[in-house]
Short mmCIF file of C-alpha atoms in Angstrom, two decimals:
data_model
loop_
_atom_site.label_atom_id
_atom_site.label_comp_id
_atom_site.label_asym_id
_atom_site.label_seq_id
_atom_site.Cartn_x
_atom_site.Cartn_y
_atom_site.Cartn_z
CA MET A 1 -14.93 -6.04 -10.24
CA GLN A 2 -11.61 -4.25 -9.78
CA ASP A 3 -10.44 -1.50 -12.13
CA ARG A 4 -7.43 -2.23 -14.31
CA TYR A 5 -4.56 0.22 -14.59
CA THR A 6 -1.69 0.36 -17.04
CA PHE A 7 1.77 0.74 -15.53
CA GLU A 8 4.99 1.54 -17.33
CA TYR A 9 8.37 0.64 -15.89
CA ALA A 10 12.07 1.18 -16.50
CA VAL A 11 14.95 -0.81 -15.04
CA ILE A 12 17.91 1.24 -13.79
CA ARG A 13 21.24 -0.40 -14.60
CA VAL A 14 24.81 0.39 -13.60
CA VAL A 15 27.46 -0.53 -16.18
CA PRO A 16 30.87 -0.44 -14.46
CA LYS A 17 32.90 -1.96 -17.32
CA VAL A 18 31.37 -1.60 -20.78
CA GLU A 19 34.15 -3.58 -22.44
CA ARG A 20 33.37 -6.59 -20.20
CA GLU A 21 29.64 -6.31 -20.98
CA GLU A 22 28.69 -6.51 -17.31
CA PHE A 23 25.88 -4.65 -15.59
CA PHE A 24 23.89 -4.60 -12.36
CA ASN A 25 20.17 -3.91 -12.02
CA VAL A 26 19.93 -1.42 -9.16
CA GLY A 27 16.35 -0.18 -9.28
CA VAL A 28 13.01 0.16 -11.01
CA ILE A 29 10.89 3.20 -11.85
CA LEU A 30 7.15 2.47 -11.90
CA PHE A 31 4.63 4.92 -13.40
CA SER A 32 0.88 5.07 -14.03
CA LYS A 33 -0.52 8.16 -15.74
CA ARG A 34 -4.14 7.27 -14.94
CA LYS A 35 -3.48 6.84 -11.20
CA ASN A 36 -0.98 9.74 -11.09
CA PHE A 37 1.50 7.34 -9.51
CA LEU A 38 5.31 7.40 -9.63
CA VAL A 39 7.70 5.31 -7.54
#
């Protein structure tokens, strides 16, 4: 059986015009403390 790991993530957004309420997702940060993993 495979081990299970918990990962946390955050989406990186660029907001060029706040007043127009528009944004672009430009990346993701992925982290696991147990595996000592950060991308």
